[in-house]
């Protein structure tokens, strides 16, 4: 049975918008032979996607899955993933993404919390299905050979449950209705964030991230969706080539990702098309804002800033990159934005307050968390009777022109590479380790960019075994770049934690063996690049890139810097295959010896 859902109150009154499945069927009728989706696993036109998603929907329905049920989806990125998500919707159910890269313990908790009735994924993914939930292999010919009619869910039935970081130490599932998703698409079209189809959309976000919803589901309005595979997402050169190969017009990405792509995408495209960048997930730095504002007026990409919490169905505000200062812009149609003080009164222009969001696209709430739902979704003092308003926790102010400026958070939630992270959840994971008596986690802007730093007591608790334990509990984007051991946490005269007295990791000795210093030109070269990219001293030949705080975006920087400054050619996946510096150096040397240009690891003529 599905898990118990929190009760909801009457939403704001707004027009009824067509369900996205109805819009997909209309798109199939208009152009069955047009390409609907292409990915690493092939290409499907609209007629083929219609057949494949209908087959999966029929298989689900044959097992009793219908409106109100939740179906986990654990399928690699590609056409099959789009078919699976659309198939769940056609069965009337809600999908729950289970990212295969997440730790097994976390996936099992998410699946159990969501109360899933089935899993779409290969048989190996059955470990994430509690209580013997039925597993459907999307490649198997299972279920009726002649798909029946699609289910007829109501507008208030759930469309998806996406989990975000939770301050209680466990992730929390946000449930969003089908009518909210339909309203989001209508609002993005009315605001001209989505232009008239057919567009070619690069699906870049993880399916576990709510920004994926305005990307993959654009197939429902007749757009072509290009699924960007994991290898392409991690390689700026390959990603730029893929965008040009498929003439992608719309790309959603974070500011962090843009920093790695700017040199390849800032100018006009070779075929003359204007690339539209839909940027969100984290605040836009002023230099990025000004660069893209200038580029938009010179034939470069057209950029829009999109803002919104998961609890409000992805997006609530948009702004075009123009002028010199970043801002969130104005509300999307159907969303009401209020800047309130501590007494829930509207603030004056220029005065700081907390952003509250009202309107008909608020989520149902947090799955199985009625107390937390009531705390964050409160009675709306500005809406009709029974309406709710969501407390975002974001500190903002309105300019004299009525635009919203983001000032930071009112709590300990942070954004890392587009993902929302509650520091309390990371602290709880550290404190759950038996060797740790107390722990604190801080958000730090170090030489290598934003990162998390963990501090644990006693000092002997820090080490590789502790990092291995954390990797079994938390996804990559929540892992601390450093875990520093202390004899005691520093306190101020009031007995509270003194964050300023915590040592920065760069001042903590690496503790590596004296004999492990880099030897030879290749090891020394990689050590130099790692030192620059990671902002760490004392890199040794036995250092592990990820144990030093490396992550996917920093791996991209390593590859780019080695190529650009030193002429060394490696793939991003090589950093994952050979995370130890000495092993990576041996791989580079092997590549160089096997290629023209000699054993230096450099391109000929460099």
PDB file of N, CA and C in Angstrom, residues 464-560:
ATOM      1  N   UNK A 464      40.627   7.297   6.681  1.00  0.00           N
ATOM      2  CA  UNK A 464      40.030   6.688   5.496  1.00  0.00           C
ATOM      3  C   UNK A 464      38.807   5.847   5.844  1.00  0.00           C
ATOM      4  N   UNK A 465      38.847   5.160   7.013  1.00  0.00           N
ATOM      5  CA  UNK A 465      37.711   4.307   7.369  1.00  0.00           C
ATOM      6  C   UNK A 465      36.452   5.131   7.594  1.00  0.00           C
ATOM      7  N   UNK A 466      36.621   6.324   8.173  1.00  0.00           N
ATOM      8  CA  UNK A 466      35.472   7.202   8.383  1.00  0.00           C
ATOM      9  C   UNK A 466      34.907   7.680   7.041  1.00  0.00           C
ATOM     10  N   UNK A 467      35.770   8.016   6.091  1.00  0.00           N
ATOM     11  CA  UNK A 467      35.310   8.446   4.771  1.00  0.00           C
ATOM     12  C   UNK A 467      34.584   7.306   4.057  1.00  0.00           C
ATOM     13  N   UNK A 468      35.084   6.089   4.204  1.00  0.00           N
ATOM     14  CA  UNK A 468      34.424   4.938   3.580  1.00  0.00           C
ATOM     15  C   UNK A 468      33.025   4.743   4.163  1.00  0.00           C
ATOM     16  N   UNK A 469      32.898   4.925   5.470  1.00  0.00           N
ATOM     17  CA  UNK A 469      31.585   4.786   6.104  1.00  0.00           C
ATOM     18  C   UNK A 469      30.623   5.861   5.604  1.00  0.00           C
ATOM     19  N   UNK A 470      31.094   7.100   5.485  1.00  0.00           N
ATOM     20  CA  UNK A 470      30.239   8.176   4.980  1.00  0.00           C
ATOM     21  C   UNK A 470      29.769   7.897   3.556  1.00  0.00           C
ATOM     22  N   UNK A 471      30.657   7.344   2.733  1.00  0.00           N
ATOM     23  CA  UNK A 471      30.297   7.043   1.345  1.00  0.00           C
ATOM     24  C   UNK A 471      29.207   5.982   1.253  1.00  0.00           C
ATOM     25  N   UNK A 472      29.029   5.203   2.324  1.00  0.00           N
ATOM     26  CA  UNK A 472      27.950   4.214   2.360  1.00  0.00           C
ATOM     27  C   UNK A 472      26.621   4.827   2.783  1.00  0.00           C
ATOM     28  N   UNK A 473      26.670   6.065   3.287  1.00  0.00           N
ATOM     29  CA  UNK A 473      25.457   6.713   3.801  1.00  0.00           C
ATOM     30  C   UNK A 473      24.993   7.888   2.946  1.00  0.00           C
ATOM     31  N   UNK A 474      25.929   8.600   2.298  1.00  0.00           N
ATOM     32  CA  UNK A 474      25.611   9.862   1.640  1.00  0.00           C
ATOM     33  C   UNK A 474      25.991   9.823   0.165  1.00  0.00           C
ATOM     34  N   UNK A 475      25.222  10.506  -0.690  1.00  0.00           N
ATOM     35  CA  UNK A 475      25.628  10.639  -2.090  1.00  0.00           C
ATOM     36  C   UNK A 475      26.857  11.528  -2.215  1.00  0.00           C
ATOM     37  N   UNK A 476      27.492  11.490  -3.377  1.00  0.00           N
ATOM     38  CA  UNK A 476      28.770  12.168  -3.556  1.00  0.00           C
ATOM     39  C   UNK A 476      28.698  13.651  -3.225  1.00  0.00           C
ATOM     40  N   UNK A 477      27.597  14.325  -3.645  1.00  0.00           N
ATOM     41  CA  UNK A 477      27.553  15.769  -3.460  1.00  0.00           C
ATOM     42  C   UNK A 477      27.423  16.179  -1.994  1.00  0.00           C
ATOM     43  N   UNK A 478      27.158  15.225  -1.090  1.00  0.00           N
ATOM     44  CA  UNK A 478      27.046  15.546   0.327  1.00  0.00           C
ATOM     45  C   UNK A 478      28.277  15.143   1.129  1.00  0.00           C
ATOM     46  N   UNK A 479      29.266  14.538   0.487  1.00  0.00           N
ATOM     47  CA  UNK A 479      30.448  14.107   1.216  1.00  0.00           C
ATOM     48  C   UNK A 479      31.354  15.297   1.524  1.00  0.00           C
ATOM     49  N   UNK A 480      31.833  15.428   2.762  1.00  0.00           N
ATOM     50  CA  UNK A 480      32.775  16.507   3.078  1.00  0.00           C
ATOM     51  C   UNK A 480      34.058  16.369   2.268  1.00  0.00           C
ATOM     52  N   UNK A 481      34.591  17.506   1.811  1.00  0.00           N
ATOM     53  CA  UNK A 481      35.871  17.486   1.122  1.00  0.00           C
ATOM     54  C   UNK A 481      36.986  17.098   2.084  1.00  0.00           C
ATOM     55  N   UNK A 482      36.834  17.421   3.354  1.00  0.00           N
ATOM     56  CA  UNK A 482      37.813  17.085   4.388  1.00  0.00           C
ATOM     57  C   UNK A 482      37.072  16.710   5.662  1.00  0.00           C
ATOM     58  N   UNK A 483      37.642  15.778   6.401  1.00  0.00           N
ATOM     59  CA  UNK A 483      37.182  15.465   7.750  1.00  0.00           C
ATOM     60  C   UNK A 483      38.381  15.628   8.675  1.00  0.00           C
ATOM     61  N   UNK A 484      38.308  16.630   9.535  1.00  0.00           N
ATOM     62  CA  UNK A 484      39.423  17.014  10.403  1.00  0.00           C
ATOM     63  C   UNK A 484      39.155  16.502  11.818  1.00  0.00           C
ATOM     64  N   UNK A 485      40.114  15.813  12.385  1.00  0.00           N
ATOM     65  CA  UNK A 485      39.979  15.317  13.750  1.00  0.00           C
ATOM     66  C   UNK A 485      40.460  16.333  14.769  1.00  0.00           C
ATOM     67  N   UNK A 486      39.695  16.513  15.841  1.00  0.00           N
ATOM     68  CA  UNK A 486      40.048  17.461  16.904  1.00  0.00           C
ATOM     69  C   UNK A 486      39.935  16.762  18.259  1.00  0.00           C
ATOM     70  N   UNK A 487      40.698  17.257  19.211  1.00  0.00           N
ATOM     71  CA  UNK A 487      40.556  16.744  20.576  1.00  0.00           C
ATOM     72  C   UNK A 487      39.278  17.258  21.221  1.00  0.00           C
ATOM     73  N   UNK A 488      38.844  18.458  20.825  1.00  0.00           N
ATOM     74  CA  UNK A 488      37.604  19.035  21.336  1.00  0.00           C
ATOM     75  C   UNK A 488      37.163  20.133  20.370  1.00  0.00           C
ATOM     76  N   UNK A 489      35.856  20.374  20.310  1.00  0.00           N
ATOM     77  CA  UNK A 489      35.354  21.467  19.486  1.00  0.00           C
ATOM     78  C   UNK A 489      35.579  22.789  20.211  1.00  0.00           C
ATOM     79  N   UNK A 490      36.081  23.816  19.530  1.00  0.00           N
ATOM     80  CA  UNK A 490      36.329  25.102  20.195  1.00  0.00           C
ATOM     81  C   UNK A 490      35.023  25.802  20.543  1.00  0.00           C
ATOM     82  N   UNK A 491      34.966  26.353  21.727  1.00  0.00           N
ATOM     83  CA  UNK A 491      33.761  27.042  22.200  1.00  0.00           C
ATOM     84  C   UNK A 491      34.087  28.494  22.509  1.00  0.00           C
ATOM     85  N   UNK A 492      33.073  29.373  22.368  1.00  0.00           N
ATOM     86  CA  UNK A 492      33.250  30.777  22.741  1.00  0.00           C
ATOM     87  C   UNK A 492      32.916  30.946  24.226  1.00  0.00           C
ATOM     88  N   UNK A 493      33.063  32.152  24.788  1.00  0.00           N
ATOM     89  CA  UNK A 493      32.794  32.335  26.229  1.00  0.00           C
ATOM     90  C   UNK A 493      31.373  31.970  26.638  1.00  0.00           C
ATOM     91  N   UNK A 494      30.431  31.952  25.697  1.00  0.00           N
ATOM     92  CA  UNK A 494      29.048  31.585  26.020  1.00  0.00           C
ATOM     93  C   UNK A 494      28.809  30.086  25.950  1.00  0.00           C
ATOM     94  N   UNK A 495      29.883  29.331  25.674  1.00  0.00           N
ATOM     95  CA  UNK A 495      29.737  27.887  25.612  1.00  0.00           C
ATOM     96  C   UNK A 495      29.207  27.369  24.297  1.00  0.00           C
ATOM     97  N   UNK A 496      29.146  28.223  23.277  1.00  0.00           N
ATOM     98  CA  UNK A 496      28.679  27.799  21.956  1.00  0.00           C
ATOM     99  C   UNK A 496      29.865  27.586  21.022  1.00  0.00           C
ATOM    100  N   UNK A 497      29.628  26.825  19.954  1.00  0.00           N
ATOM    101  CA  UNK A 497      30.682  26.554  18.993  1.00  0.00           C
ATOM    102  C   UNK A 497      31.248  27.856  18.438  1.00  0.00           C
ATOM    103  N   UNK A 498      32.563  27.917  18.337  1.00  0.00           N
ATOM    104  CA  UNK A 498      33.245  29.073  17.763  1.00  0.00           C
ATOM    105  C   UNK A 498      33.778  28.675  16.382  1.00  0.00           C
ATOM    106  N   UNK A 499      32.997  28.893  15.309  1.00  0.00           N
ATOM    107  CA  UNK A 499      33.436  28.427  13.979  1.00  0.00           C
ATOM    108  C   UNK A 499      34.761  29.050  13.553  1.00  0.00           C
ATOM    109  N   UNK A 500      35.020  30.308  13.948  1.00  0.00           N
ATOM    110  CA  UNK A 500      36.252  30.959  13.539  1.00  0.00           C
ATOM    111  C   UNK A 500      37.500  30.321  14.103  1.00  0.00           C
ATOM    112  N   UNK A 501      37.354  29.542  15.156  1.00  0.00           N
ATOM    113  CA  UNK A 501      38.510  28.900  15.775  1.00  0.00           C
ATOM    114  C   UNK A 501      38.794  27.516  15.196  1.00  0.00           C
ATOM    115  N   UNK A 502      37.944  27.040  14.281  1.00  0.00           N
ATOM    116  CA  UNK A 502      38.184  25.736  13.667  1.00  0.00           C
ATOM    117  C   UNK A 502      39.309  25.862  12.634  1.00  0.00           C
ATOM    118  N   UNK A 503      40.243  24.932  12.611  1.00  0.00           N
ATOM    119  CA  UNK A 503      41.369  25.034  11.668  1.00  0.00           C
ATOM    120  C   UNK A 503      40.918  24.749  10.240  1.00  0.00           C
ATOM    121  N   UNK A 504      41.447  25.495   9.294  1.00  0.00           N
ATOM    122  CA  UNK A 504      41.179  25.208   7.895  1.00  0.00           C
ATOM    123  C   UNK A 504      41.979  23.975   7.496  1.00  0.00           C
ATOM    124  N   UNK A 505      41.423  23.133   6.625  1.00  0.00           N
ATOM    125  CA  UNK A 505      42.124  21.890   6.256  1.00  0.00           C
ATOM    126  C   UNK A 505      43.506  22.137   5.670  1.00  0.00           C
ATOM    127  N   UNK A 506      43.705  23.265   4.976  1.00  0.00           N
ATOM    128  CA  UNK A 506      45.010  23.529   4.384  1.00  0.00           C
ATOM    129  C   UNK A 506      46.097  23.651   5.447  1.00  0.00           C
ATOM    130  N   UNK A 507      45.681  23.933   6.705  1.00  0.00           N
ATOM    131  CA  UNK A 507      46.669  24.081   7.783  1.00  0.00           C
ATOM    132  C   UNK A 507      46.850  22.783   8.565  1.00  0.00           C
ATOM    133  N   UNK A 508      46.124  21.732   8.141  1.00  0.00           N
ATOM    134  CA  UNK A 508      46.235  20.447   8.819  1.00  0.00           C
ATOM    135  C   UNK A 508      47.250  19.589   8.077  1.00  0.00           C
ATOM    136  N   UNK A 509      48.285  19.060   8.757  1.00  0.00           N
ATOM    137  CA  UNK A 509      49.276  18.233   8.064  1.00  0.00           C
ATOM    138  C   UNK A 509      48.625  17.046   7.374  1.00  0.00           C
ATOM    139  N   UNK A 510      49.136  16.728   6.157  1.00  0.00           N
ATOM    140  CA  UNK A 510      48.539  15.633   5.391  1.00  0.00           C
ATOM    141  C   UNK A 510      48.836  14.278   6.011  1.00  0.00           C
ATOM    142  N   UNK A 511      49.941  14.174   6.698  1.00  0.00           N
ATOM    143  CA  UNK A 511      50.247  12.911   7.358  1.00  0.00           C
ATOM    144  C   UNK A 511      50.713  11.829   6.409  1.00  0.00           C
ATOM    145  N   UNK A 512      50.985  12.145   5.140  1.00  0.00           N
ATOM    146  CA  UNK A 512      51.438  11.155   4.186  1.00  0.00           C
ATOM    147  C   UNK A 512      52.851  10.712   4.492  1.00  0.00           C
ATOM    148  N   UNK A 513      53.210   9.492   4.112  1.00  0.00           N
ATOM    149  CA  UNK A 513      54.554   8.998   4.388  1.00  0.00           C
ATOM    150  C   UNK A 513      55.598   9.792   3.635  1.00  0.00           C
ATOM    151  N   UNK A 514      56.752   9.963   4.268  1.00  0.00           N
ATOM    152  CA  UNK A 514      57.789  10.812   3.709  1.00  0.00           C
ATOM    153  C   UNK A 514      58.280  10.291   2.369  1.00  0.00           C
ATOM    154  N   UNK A 515      58.245   8.986   2.187  1.00  0.00           N
ATOM    155  CA  UNK A 515      58.774   8.419   0.955  1.00  0.00           C
ATOM    156  C   UNK A 515      57.823   8.470  -0.214  1.00  0.00           C
ATOM    157  N   UNK A 516      56.641   9.084  -0.052  1.00  0.00           N
ATOM    158  CA  UNK A 516      55.650   9.049  -1.110  1.00  0.00           C
ATOM    159  C   UNK A 516      55.614  10.332  -1.925  1.00  0.00           C
ATOM    160  N   UNK A 517      56.684  11.120  -1.901  1.00  0.00           N
ATOM    161  CA  UNK A 517      56.680  12.349  -2.687  1.00  0.00           C
ATOM    162  C   UNK A 517      56.668  11.999  -4.167  1.00  0.00           C
ATOM    163  N   UNK A 518      56.058  12.856  -4.997  1.00  0.00           N
ATOM    164  CA  UNK A 518      55.998  12.589  -6.438  1.00  0.00           C
ATOM    165  C   UNK A 518      57.398  12.479  -7.031  1.00  0.00           C
ATOM    166  N   UNK A 519      57.595  11.480  -7.881  1.00  0.00           N
ATOM    167  CA  UNK A 519      58.881  11.240  -8.524  1.00  0.00           C
ATOM    168  C   UNK A 519      58.706  11.283 -10.037  1.00  0.00           C
ATOM    169  N   UNK A 520      59.585  11.950 -10.705  1.00  0.00           N
ATOM    170  CA  UNK A 520      59.542  11.995 -12.152  1.00  0.00           C
ATOM    171  C   UNK A 520      58.646  13.107 -12.654  1.00  0.00           C
ATOM    172  N   UNK A 521      58.797  13.490 -13.947  1.00  0.00           N
ATOM    173  CA  UNK A 521      58.073  14.647 -14.481  1.00  0.00           C
ATOM    174  C   UNK A 521      56.561  14.478 -14.522  1.00  0.00           C
ATOM    175  N   UNK A 522      56.059  13.267 -14.781  1.00  0.00           N
ATOM    176  CA  UNK A 522      54.610  13.085 -14.897  1.00  0.00           C
ATOM    177  C   UNK A 522      53.950  13.182 -13.517  1.00  0.00           C
ATOM    178  N   UNK A 523      54.499  12.486 -12.522  1.00  0.00           N
ATOM    179  CA  UNK A 523      53.942  12.572 -11.168  1.00  0.00           C
ATOM    180  C   UNK A 523      54.015  14.005 -10.654  1.00  0.00           C
ATOM    181  N   UNK A 524      55.136  14.662 -10.896  1.00  0.00           N
ATOM    182  CA  UNK A 524      55.281  16.045 -10.432  1.00  0.00           C
ATOM    183  C   UNK A 524      54.288  16.967 -11.123  1.00  0.00           C
ATOM    184  N   UNK A 525      54.050  16.730 -12.414  1.00  0.00           N
ATOM    185  CA  UNK A 525      53.085  17.545 -13.156  1.00  0.00           C
ATOM    186  C   UNK A 525      51.681  17.383 -12.592  1.00  0.00           C
ATOM    187  N   UNK A 526      51.247  16.145 -12.374  1.00  0.00           N
ATOM    188  CA  UNK A 526      49.899  15.903 -11.854  1.00  0.00           C
ATOM    189  C   UNK A 526      49.770  16.454 -10.436  1.00  0.00           C
ATOM    190  N   UNK A 527      50.814  16.309  -9.623  1.00  0.00           N
ATOM    191  CA  UNK A 527      50.783  16.864  -8.266  1.00  0.00           C
ATOM    192  C   UNK A 527      50.619  18.377  -8.313  1.00  0.00           C
ATOM    193  N   UNK A 528      51.291  19.017  -9.253  1.00  0.00           N
ATOM    194  CA  UNK A 528      51.177  20.473  -9.393  1.00  0.00           C
ATOM    195  C   UNK A 528      49.747  20.870  -9.742  1.00  0.00           C
ATOM    196  N   UNK A 529      49.142  20.144 -10.689  1.00  0.00           N
ATOM    197  CA  UNK A 529      47.772  20.461 -11.106  1.00  0.00           C
ATOM    198  C   UNK A 529      46.794  20.184  -9.974  1.00  0.00           C
ATOM    199  N   UNK A 530      46.947  19.056  -9.264  1.00  0.00           N
ATOM    200  CA  UNK A 530      46.069  18.760  -8.145  1.00  0.00           C
ATOM    201  C   UNK A 530      46.177  19.835  -7.072  1.00  0.00           C
ATOM    202  N   UNK A 531      47.390  20.297  -6.802  1.00  0.00           N
ATOM    203  CA  UNK A 531      47.575  21.340  -5.796  1.00  0.00           C
ATOM    204  C   UNK A 531      46.805  22.597  -6.180  1.00  0.00           C
ATOM    205  N   UNK A 532      46.855  22.965  -7.464  1.00  0.00           N
ATOM    206  CA  UNK A 532      46.153  24.164  -7.934  1.00  0.00           C
ATOM    207  C   UNK A 532      44.643  23.977  -7.891  1.00  0.00           C
ATOM    208  N   UNK A 533      44.165  22.849  -8.407  1.00  0.00           N
ATOM    209  CA  UNK A 533      42.723  22.625  -8.531  1.00  0.00           C
ATOM    210  C   UNK A 533      42.069  22.403  -7.175  1.00  0.00           C
ATOM    211  N   UNK A 534      42.747  21.642  -6.308  1.00  0.00           N
ATOM    212  CA  UNK A 534      42.168  21.314  -5.003  1.00  0.00           C
ATOM    213  C   UNK A 534      42.484  22.357  -3.941  1.00  0.00           C
ATOM    214  N   UNK A 535      43.449  23.248  -4.222  1.00  0.00           N
ATOM    215  CA  UNK A 535      43.842  24.218  -3.213  1.00  0.00           C
ATOM    216  C   UNK A 535      44.485  23.568  -2.010  1.00  0.00           C
ATOM    217  N   UNK A 536      45.223  22.483  -2.238  1.00  0.00           N
ATOM    218  CA  UNK A 536      45.831  21.723  -1.143  1.00  0.00           C
ATOM    219  C   UNK A 536      47.331  21.646  -1.315  1.00  0.00           C
ATOM    220  N   UNK A 537      48.059  21.789  -0.224  1.00  0.00           N
ATOM    221  CA  UNK A 537      49.499  21.575  -0.220  1.00  0.00           C
ATOM    222  C   UNK A 537      49.787  20.146   0.239  1.00  0.00           C
ATOM    223  N   UNK A 538      51.005  19.706   0.000  1.00  0.00           N
ATOM    224  CA  UNK A 538      51.423  18.402   0.492  1.00  0.00           C
ATOM    225  C   UNK A 538      50.835  17.234  -0.253  1.00  0.00           C
ATOM    226  N   UNK A 539      50.476  17.408  -1.546  1.00  0.00           N
ATOM    227  CA  UNK A 539      49.972  16.295  -2.339  1.00  0.00           C
ATOM    228  C   UNK A 539      51.111  15.310  -2.574  1.00  0.00           C
ATOM    229  N   UNK A 540      50.861  14.036  -2.300  1.00  0.00           N
ATOM    230  CA  UNK A 540      51.889  13.009  -2.449  1.00  0.00           C
ATOM    231  C   UNK A 540      51.535  12.062  -3.586  1.00  0.00           C
ATOM    232  N   UNK A 541      52.458  11.186  -3.903  1.00  0.00           N
ATOM    233  CA  UNK A 541      52.209  10.208  -4.966  1.00  0.00           C
ATOM    234  C   UNK A 541      51.153   9.195  -4.550  1.00  0.00           C
ATOM    235  N   UNK A 542      50.934   9.032  -3.256  1.00  0.00           N
ATOM    236  CA  UNK A 542      49.919   8.095  -2.775  1.00  0.00           C
ATOM    237  C   UNK A 542      48.586   8.787  -2.476  1.00  0.00           C
ATOM    238  N   UNK A 543      48.501  10.092  -2.736  1.00  0.00           N
ATOM    239  CA  UNK A 543      47.260  10.819  -2.458  1.00  0.00           C
ATOM    240  C   UNK A 543      46.139  10.315  -3.359  1.00  0.00           C
ATOM    241  N   UNK A 544      44.933  10.276  -2.797  1.00  0.00           N
ATOM    242  CA  UNK A 544      43.717   9.917  -3.534  1.00  0.00           C
ATOM    243  C   UNK A 544      42.969  11.201  -3.857  1.00  0.00           C
ATOM    244  N   UNK A 545      42.657  11.402  -5.132  1.00  0.00           N
ATOM    245  CA  UNK A 545      42.025  12.655  -5.565  1.00  0.00           C
ATOM    246  C   UNK A 545      40.743  12.929  -4.797  1.00  0.00           C
ATOM    247  N   UNK A 546      39.913  11.921  -4.619  1.00  0.00           N
ATOM    248  CA  UNK A 546      38.618  12.122  -3.978  1.00  0.00           C
ATOM    249  C   UNK A 546      38.749  12.210  -2.459  1.00  0.00           C
ATOM    250  N   UNK A 547      39.755  11.529  -1.896  1.00  0.00           N
ATOM    251  CA  UNK A 547      39.987  11.664  -0.460  1.00  0.00           C
ATOM    252  C   UNK A 547      40.490  13.050  -0.107  1.00  0.00           C
ATOM    253  N   UNK A 548      41.074  13.756  -1.090  1.00  0.00           N
ATOM    254  CA  UNK A 548      41.537  15.128  -0.856  1.00  0.00           C
ATOM    255  C   UNK A 548      40.434  16.162  -1.093  1.00  0.00           C
ATOM    256  N   UNK A 549      39.213  15.698  -1.348  1.00  0.00           N
ATOM    257  CA  UNK A 549      38.107  16.627  -1.565  1.00  0.00           C
ATOM    258  C   UNK A 549      37.709  16.790  -3.011  1.00  0.00           C
ATOM    259  N   UNK A 550      38.268  15.982  -3.908  1.00  0.00           N
ATOM    260  CA  UNK A 550      37.891  16.077  -5.313  1.00  0.00           C
ATOM    261  C   UNK A 550      36.473  15.586  -5.558  1.00  0.00           C
ATOM    262  N   UNK A 551      35.859  16.113  -6.605  1.00  0.00           N
ATOM    263  CA  UNK A 551      34.524  15.661  -7.021  1.00  0.00           C
ATOM    264  C   UNK A 551      34.433  15.804  -8.527  1.00  0.00           C
ATOM    265  N   UNK A 552      33.250  15.542  -9.084  1.00  0.00           N
ATOM    266  CA  UNK A 552      33.107  15.447 -10.535  1.00  0.00           C
ATOM    267  C   UNK A 552      33.522  16.731 -11.247  1.00  0.00           C
ATOM    268  N   UNK A 553      33.108  17.892 -10.738  1.00  0.00           N
ATOM    269  CA  UNK A 553      33.446  19.144 -11.414  1.00  0.00           C
ATOM    270  C   UNK A 553      34.935  19.451 -11.294  1.00  0.00           C
ATOM    271  N   UNK A 554      35.542  19.112 -10.159  1.00  0.00           N
ATOM    272  CA  UNK A 554      36.976  19.336 -10.025  1.00  0.00           C
ATOM    273  C   UNK A 554      37.760  18.382 -10.919  1.00  0.00           C
ATOM    274  N   UNK A 555      37.245  17.171 -11.122  1.00  0.00           N
ATOM    275  CA  UNK A 555      37.895  16.251 -12.059  1.00  0.00           C
ATOM    276  C   UNK A 555      37.905  16.845 -13.463  1.00  0.00           C
ATOM    277  N   UNK A 556      36.819  17.522 -13.846  1.00  0.00           N
ATOM    278  CA  UNK A 556      36.782  18.197 -15.137  1.00  0.00           C
ATOM    279  C   UNK A 556      37.858  19.267 -15.223  1.00  0.00           C
ATOM    280  N   UNK A 557      38.074  19.978 -14.133  1.00  0.00           N
ATOM    281  CA  UNK A 557      39.094  21.019 -14.141  1.00  0.00           C
ATOM    282  C   UNK A 557      40.491  20.428 -14.281  1.00  0.00           C
ATOM    283  N   UNK A 558      40.717  19.293 -13.640  1.00  0.00           N
ATOM    284  CA  UNK A 558      42.012  18.633 -13.766  1.00  0.00           C
ATOM    285  C   UNK A 558      42.276  18.275 -15.220  1.00  0.00           C
ATOM    286  N   UNK A 559      41.298  17.640 -15.871  1.00  0.00           N
ATOM    287  CA  UNK A 559      41.459  17.227 -17.263  1.00  0.00           C
ATOM    288  C   UNK A 559      41.689  18.444 -18.153  1.00  0.00           C
ATOM    289  N   UNK A 560      40.885  19.490 -17.951  1.00  0.00           N
ATOM    290  CA  UNK A 560      41.014  20.689 -18.774  1.00  0.00           C
ATOM    291  C   UNK A 560      42.344  21.386 -18.587  1.00  0.00           C
TER     292      UNK A 560
END
